[in-house]
Short mmCIF file of C-alpha atoms in Angstrom, two decimals:
data_model
loop_
_atom_site.label_atom_id
_atom_site.label_comp_id
_atom_site.label_asym_id
_atom_site.label_seq_id
_atom_site.Cartn_x
_atom_site.Cartn_y
_atom_site.Cartn_z
CA MET A 1 10.92 -53.62 -10.21
CA ASN A 2 10.85 -49.91 -9.47
CA ASP A 3 11.82 -48.62 -6.06
CA PRO A 4 8.95 -47.32 -3.92
CA ARG A 5 8.39 -43.58 -4.04
CA HIS A 6 10.78 -41.62 -1.86
CA ASP A 7 9.43 -39.63 1.05
CA LEU A 8 10.67 -36.80 3.25
CA ASP A 9 12.56 -39.12 5.60
CA HIS A 10 14.53 -40.42 2.61
CA LEU A 11 15.44 -36.84 1.67
CA LEU A 12 16.63 -36.06 5.20
CA GLU A 13 18.70 -39.26 5.23
CA LEU A 14 20.19 -38.40 1.84
CA MET A 15 21.27 -34.96 3.11
CA ALA A 16 22.84 -36.44 6.24
CA VAL A 17 24.87 -38.84 4.10
CA LEU A 18 25.93 -36.12 1.66
CA ARG A 19 27.26 -34.10 4.61
CA ASP A 20 29.02 -37.06 6.23
CA PRO A 21 32.78 -36.27 6.38
CA ALA A 22 33.71 -39.91 5.84
CA GLN A 23 31.21 -41.08 3.24
CA GLY A 24 29.67 -37.91 1.87
CA CYS A 25 30.17 -35.71 -1.19
CA PRO A 26 33.27 -33.44 -1.00
CA TRP A 27 31.32 -30.48 -2.42
CA ASP A 28 28.43 -30.84 0.02
CA VAL A 29 30.75 -31.32 2.99
CA LYS A 30 32.48 -28.01 2.19
CA GLN A 31 29.28 -25.95 2.13
CA ASP A 32 28.20 -23.66 4.95
CA TRP A 33 25.39 -21.21 5.76
CA ASP A 34 26.78 -18.41 3.61
CA SER A 35 27.86 -20.46 0.61
CA ILE A 36 24.36 -21.88 0.08
CA VAL A 37 22.48 -18.56 0.14
CA PRO A 38 23.16 -17.69 -3.54
CA HIS A 39 21.88 -21.13 -4.56
CA THR A 40 18.72 -20.59 -2.51
CA LEU A 41 17.99 -17.31 -4.27
CA GLU A 42 18.67 -18.88 -7.67
CA GLU A 43 16.34 -21.80 -6.95
CA ALA A 44 13.55 -19.45 -5.86
CA TYR A 45 13.84 -17.57 -9.15
CA GLU A 46 13.81 -20.82 -11.10
CA VAL A 47 10.52 -21.74 -9.40
CA ALA A 48 9.08 -18.35 -10.35
CA ASP A 49 10.33 -18.76 -13.92
CA ALA A 50 8.76 -22.21 -14.30
CA ILE A 51 5.42 -20.89 -13.02
CA GLU A 52 5.46 -17.87 -15.32
CA ARG A 53 6.23 -20.13 -18.29
CA ARG A 54 3.51 -22.56 -17.10
CA ALA A 55 6.18 -25.27 -17.34
CA TRP A 56 4.24 -27.64 -15.12
CA ASP A 57 6.39 -30.64 -16.05
CA GLU A 58 9.48 -28.78 -14.77
CA LEU A 59 7.88 -27.42 -11.62
CA PRO A 60 8.16 -30.52 -9.37
CA GLY A 61 11.90 -30.56 -9.97
CA GLU A 62 12.28 -26.83 -9.33
CA LEU A 63 10.20 -27.01 -6.15
CA GLY A 64 12.30 -29.96 -5.06
CA ASP A 65 15.48 -27.93 -5.61
CA LEU A 66 14.01 -25.17 -3.44
CA LEU A 67 12.97 -27.63 -0.73
CA PHE A 68 16.49 -29.05 -0.81
CA GLN A 69 17.78 -25.64 0.29
CA VAL A 70 15.59 -25.78 3.41
CA VAL A 71 16.86 -29.29 4.13
CA TYR A 72 20.42 -28.02 3.70
CA TYR A 73 20.03 -25.25 6.30
CA SER A 74 18.29 -27.65 8.65
CA GLN A 75 21.21 -30.07 8.36
CA PHE A 76 23.71 -27.30 9.16
CA ALA A 77 21.67 -26.44 12.25
CA ALA A 78 21.33 -30.07 13.33
CA GLU A 79 25.10 -30.53 13.07
CA GLU A 80 25.59 -27.48 15.29
CA GLY A 81 22.92 -28.58 17.78
CA ARG A 82 20.68 -25.57 17.04
CA PHE A 83 17.54 -27.16 15.56
CA ASP A 84 16.54 -29.68 12.91
CA PHE A 85 14.07 -29.99 10.04
CA HIS A 86 11.29 -31.16 12.35
CA ASP A 87 11.69 -27.96 14.39
CA VAL A 88 11.29 -25.96 11.16
CA VAL A 89 8.05 -27.79 10.38
CA HIS A 90 6.78 -27.34 13.94
CA VAL A 91 7.52 -23.60 14.09
CA LEU A 92 5.97 -23.04 10.66
CA THR A 93 2.80 -25.00 11.47
CA ASP A 94 2.43 -23.29 14.85
CA LYS A 95 2.86 -19.86 13.26
CA MET A 96 0.31 -20.56 10.54
CA LEU A 97 -2.22 -21.85 13.07
CA ASN A 98 -1.76 -18.66 15.06
CA ARG A 99 -2.14 -16.45 12.01
CA HIS A 100 -5.33 -18.17 10.80
CA PRO A 101 -7.83 -18.03 13.67
CA HIS A 102 -10.55 -17.58 11.03
CA VAL A 103 -9.73 -21.14 9.85
CA PHE A 104 -8.52 -22.82 13.07
CA PRO A 105 -10.57 -21.08 15.80
CA ASP A 106 -9.01 -23.01 18.69
CA GLY A 107 -5.48 -22.59 17.37
CA THR A 108 -5.18 -26.33 16.82
CA LEU A 109 -4.90 -28.27 13.59
CA ALA A 110 -7.98 -30.31 14.51
CA SER A 111 -10.26 -27.28 15.02
CA ARG A 112 -12.39 -25.94 12.15
CA ARG A 113 -14.59 -22.92 11.44
CA GLU A 114 -18.25 -23.93 11.39
CA GLY A 115 -21.11 -22.53 9.33
CA VAL A 116 -19.18 -20.00 7.21
CA SER A 117 -17.57 -20.82 3.87
CA ALA A 118 -14.19 -19.44 2.82
CA ALA A 119 -15.97 -17.25 0.26
CA GLU A 120 -18.03 -15.65 3.03
CA VAL A 121 -15.09 -14.71 5.23
CA GLU A 122 -14.40 -10.99 4.97
CA THR A 123 -11.09 -10.66 3.10
CA GLN A 124 -10.26 -7.29 4.61
CA GLN A 125 -10.75 -8.64 8.12
CA VAL A 126 -8.42 -11.54 7.36
CA HIS A 127 -5.77 -9.22 5.94
CA SER A 128 -6.07 -6.85 8.92
CA ARG A 129 -5.70 -9.75 11.31
CA TRP A 130 -2.64 -10.99 9.42
CA GLU A 131 -1.08 -7.51 9.57
CA SER A 132 -1.83 -7.25 13.29
CA LEU A 133 -0.23 -10.61 14.04
CA LYS A 134 2.85 -9.75 11.98
CA ALA A 135 3.16 -6.48 13.92
CA GLU A 136 2.91 -8.37 17.21
CA GLU A 137 5.64 -10.77 16.09
CA ARG A 138 7.91 -7.86 15.13
CA ALA A 139 7.24 -6.18 18.46
CA GLU A 140 8.09 -9.39 20.29
CA ARG A 141 11.39 -9.66 18.42
CA ALA A 142 12.11 -5.99 19.15
CA ARG A 143 11.70 -6.57 22.89
CA GLY A 144 14.59 -9.00 22.68
CA ASP A 145 16.78 -6.62 20.71
CA ALA A 146 17.52 -3.15 22.02
CA GLU A 147 18.37 -1.92 18.50
CA ALA A 148 15.24 -3.30 16.82
CA HIS A 149 12.70 -0.49 16.99
CA SER A 150 11.70 0.29 13.40
CA VAL A 151 8.77 -0.94 11.31
CA LEU A 152 11.44 -1.61 8.66
CA ASP A 153 13.58 -3.87 10.87
CA ASP A 154 12.87 -7.27 9.33
CA VAL A 155 12.70 -6.37 5.63
CA PRO A 156 15.44 -8.71 4.33
CA ARG A 157 18.48 -6.95 2.94
CA THR A 158 19.09 -9.82 0.51
CA LEU A 159 15.86 -9.20 -1.42
CA PRO A 160 16.26 -7.96 -5.00
CA ALA A 161 16.41 -4.16 -4.88
CA LEU A 162 13.02 -3.63 -6.54
CA SER A 163 11.29 -6.06 -4.20
CA ARG A 164 12.96 -4.55 -1.15
CA ALA A 165 11.99 -1.04 -2.25
CA ALA A 166 8.38 -2.17 -2.53
CA LYS A 167 8.53 -3.80 0.91
CA LEU A 168 10.13 -0.76 2.54
CA SER A 169 7.60 1.67 1.09
CA LYS A 170 4.73 -0.68 1.96
CA ARG A 171 5.85 -0.83 5.59
CA ALA A 172 6.14 2.97 5.74
CA ALA A 173 2.70 3.33 4.13
CA ARG A 174 1.13 1.24 6.90
CA VAL A 175 1.93 3.97 9.41
CA GLY A 176 0.69 6.76 7.14
CA PHE A 177 3.87 7.70 5.26
CA ASP A 178 2.38 7.54 1.78
CA TRP A 179 0.79 9.60 -0.98
CA PRO A 180 -3.00 9.84 -0.90
CA ASP A 181 -3.34 8.74 -4.54
CA THR A 182 -1.39 7.82 -7.66
CA GLN A 183 -1.22 11.46 -8.76
CA GLY A 184 1.10 12.15 -5.86
CA VAL A 185 3.36 9.27 -6.93
CA LEU A 186 3.38 10.49 -10.54
CA ALA A 187 4.36 13.97 -9.37
CA LYS A 188 7.23 12.44 -7.38
CA ILE A 189 8.39 10.51 -10.46
CA ARG A 190 8.42 13.72 -12.50
CA GLU A 191 10.33 15.48 -9.72
CA GLU A 192 12.98 12.75 -9.60
CA LEU A 193 13.30 12.72 -13.40
CA ASP A 194 13.83 16.50 -13.35
CA GLU A 195 16.61 15.99 -10.80
CA VAL A 196 18.26 13.38 -13.02
CA GLU A 197 18.18 15.82 -15.94
CA GLN A 198 19.59 18.62 -13.76
CA ALA A 199 22.48 16.43 -12.59
CA LEU A 200 23.25 15.44 -16.19
CA ALA A 201 23.12 19.09 -17.26
CA GLU A 202 25.73 19.80 -14.59
CA ASN A 203 27.80 16.85 -15.87
CA ASP A 204 27.67 15.30 -12.39
CA ARG A 205 27.35 11.61 -13.18
CA ASP A 206 27.64 10.45 -9.58
CA HIS A 207 24.74 12.68 -8.57
CA ALA A 208 22.80 11.57 -11.65
CA ALA A 209 23.27 7.92 -10.67
CA GLU A 210 22.00 8.71 -7.16
CA GLU A 211 18.95 10.43 -8.63
CA VAL A 212 18.32 7.44 -10.93
CA GLY A 213 18.06 5.37 -7.75
CA ASP A 214 15.51 7.83 -6.38
CA LEU A 215 13.62 7.63 -9.67
CA LEU A 216 13.54 3.83 -9.54
CA PHE A 217 12.29 3.95 -5.94
CA ALA A 218 9.50 6.34 -6.96
CA VAL A 219 8.50 4.09 -9.88
CA THR A 220 8.44 1.14 -7.48
CA ASN A 221 5.98 3.11 -5.36
CA LEU A 222 3.76 3.54 -8.41
CA ALA A 223 3.77 -0.24 -8.96
CA ARG A 224 2.80 -0.70 -5.31
CA ALA A 225 -0.01 1.86 -5.68
CA LEU A 226 -1.28 -0.16 -8.64
CA LYS A 227 -1.04 -3.37 -6.54
CA ALA A 228 1.51 -4.71 -9.02
CA ASP A 229 4.71 -6.56 -8.19
CA PRO A 230 7.56 -4.40 -9.56
CA GLU A 231 9.78 -7.47 -10.07
CA LYS A 232 7.05 -9.10 -12.15
CA CYS A 233 6.50 -5.87 -14.10
CA LEU A 234 10.18 -5.71 -14.99
CA ARG A 235 10.41 -9.44 -15.77
CA ASN A 236 7.51 -9.02 -18.20
CA THR A 237 9.25 -6.07 -19.83
CA ASN A 238 12.50 -8.02 -20.03
CA ALA A 239 10.65 -10.83 -21.80
CA LYS A 240 8.99 -8.36 -24.14
CA PHE A 241 12.31 -6.70 -24.98
CA GLU A 242 13.91 -10.08 -25.63
CA ARG A 243 11.04 -11.15 -27.89
CA ARG A 244 11.23 -7.99 -29.95
CA PHE A 245 15.00 -7.86 -30.20
CA ARG A 246 15.12 -11.47 -31.33
CA HIS A 247 12.64 -10.46 -34.06
CA VAL A 248 15.07 -7.69 -35.10
CA GLU A 249 17.93 -10.19 -35.26
CA ALA A 250 15.89 -12.68 -37.28
CA ALA A 251 14.63 -10.02 -39.71
CA LEU A 252 18.15 -8.74 -40.35
CA ALA A 253 19.37 -12.31 -40.86
CA VAL A 254 16.69 -12.81 -43.54
CA GLU A 255 18.00 -9.65 -45.24
CA ASP A 256 21.55 -11.04 -44.88
CA VAL A 257 22.60 -7.92 -42.96
CA PRO A 258 25.12 -8.48 -40.14
CA LEU A 259 23.73 -7.16 -36.89
CA ARG A 260 26.70 -4.93 -36.13
CA GLU A 261 26.51 -3.37 -39.60
CA ALA A 262 22.75 -2.84 -39.76
CA GLY A 263 22.65 0.60 -38.17
CA LEU A 264 20.08 2.08 -35.83
CA GLU A 265 17.62 3.06 -38.59
CA ALA A 266 17.25 -0.51 -39.89
CA MET A 267 17.06 -1.89 -36.37
CA GLU A 268 14.36 0.60 -35.43
CA ARG A 269 12.34 -0.30 -38.53
CA HIS A 270 12.29 -3.95 -37.56
CA TRP A 271 11.69 -3.06 -33.91
CA GLN A 272 8.55 -1.16 -34.86
CA ALA A 273 7.44 -4.14 -36.95
CA ALA A 274 7.99 -6.37 -33.93
CA LYS A 275 5.88 -4.04 -31.80
CA ARG A 276 3.02 -4.12 -34.31
CA HIS A 277 2.96 -7.90 -34.39
CA ASP A 278 3.84 -8.58 -30.76
CA VAL A 279 1.22 -10.45 -28.76
CA PRO A 280 1.27 -9.31 -25.13
CA LEU A 281 1.79 -12.04 -22.58
CA LYS A 282 -1.36 -13.04 -20.76
CA GLU A 283 -1.16 -11.91 -17.17
CA SER A 284 -1.42 -14.75 -14.72
CA PRO A 285 -3.95 -14.20 -11.95
CA GLN A 286 -2.32 -12.18 -9.20
CA GLY A 287 -3.26 -13.27 -5.73
CA GLU A 288 -2.83 -10.93 -2.85
CA THR A 289 0.70 -11.23 -1.56
CA ARG A 290 1.54 -11.97 2.02
CA PRO A 291 2.94 -8.98 3.97
#
């Protein structure tokens, strides 16, 4: 007879046992706040990868791995007497109730909006309210920290560089530091590319590398102006490159030509063939991202 389905309490108990110095797992007992962070980032990317591949059969496992990271941090905190998983759930629920007065008008889980469907709620109003509440939360945190005074203060430093660039520029744009249209961004991209070329002409590789960073930041701004996620744009291009290069490898194998001996001309010929026959990936619907 199969065991009954496990629930959240079972997961919390499992984590407590894993971390038990006497009966737990040696690897889990050795972990701490910092050692788990890389695993958390990896699990988040694996969730994103499963969704992009529409690997629905894999997704419950990947989401579980991500949830396990939250349980891990909560266990660390419980052991140190800081908070526990139930505090995490409470703070999250309370924050979401506060940020959704258009859904929970009394700020309680039992309250409901009456007479207006979700489709009829003005999206821009909702987004503006969300932005306003986020700003209030940042201001509240700043009041408790003499050094926290910038609109950029809580953009996580551990984000991938492209994502963080998009976040930083988005925050600056909210207070008016932005180009009026995409033409301004394109002009900035051309300017940064010119500066890369100038640095290379002067044989100053360090300066060229710095200017490449500026160029990437400007391109990230263009993605933001197009309401596109720069990480997703680059992931799609990575997938496209991989698809086409694998075609080059396969075509050369059919011709019995070793890859390292093929030469650029033969590779380019097969690359162009791959481009002609490549079927672009269907874009998944992009919902509006949270600030």
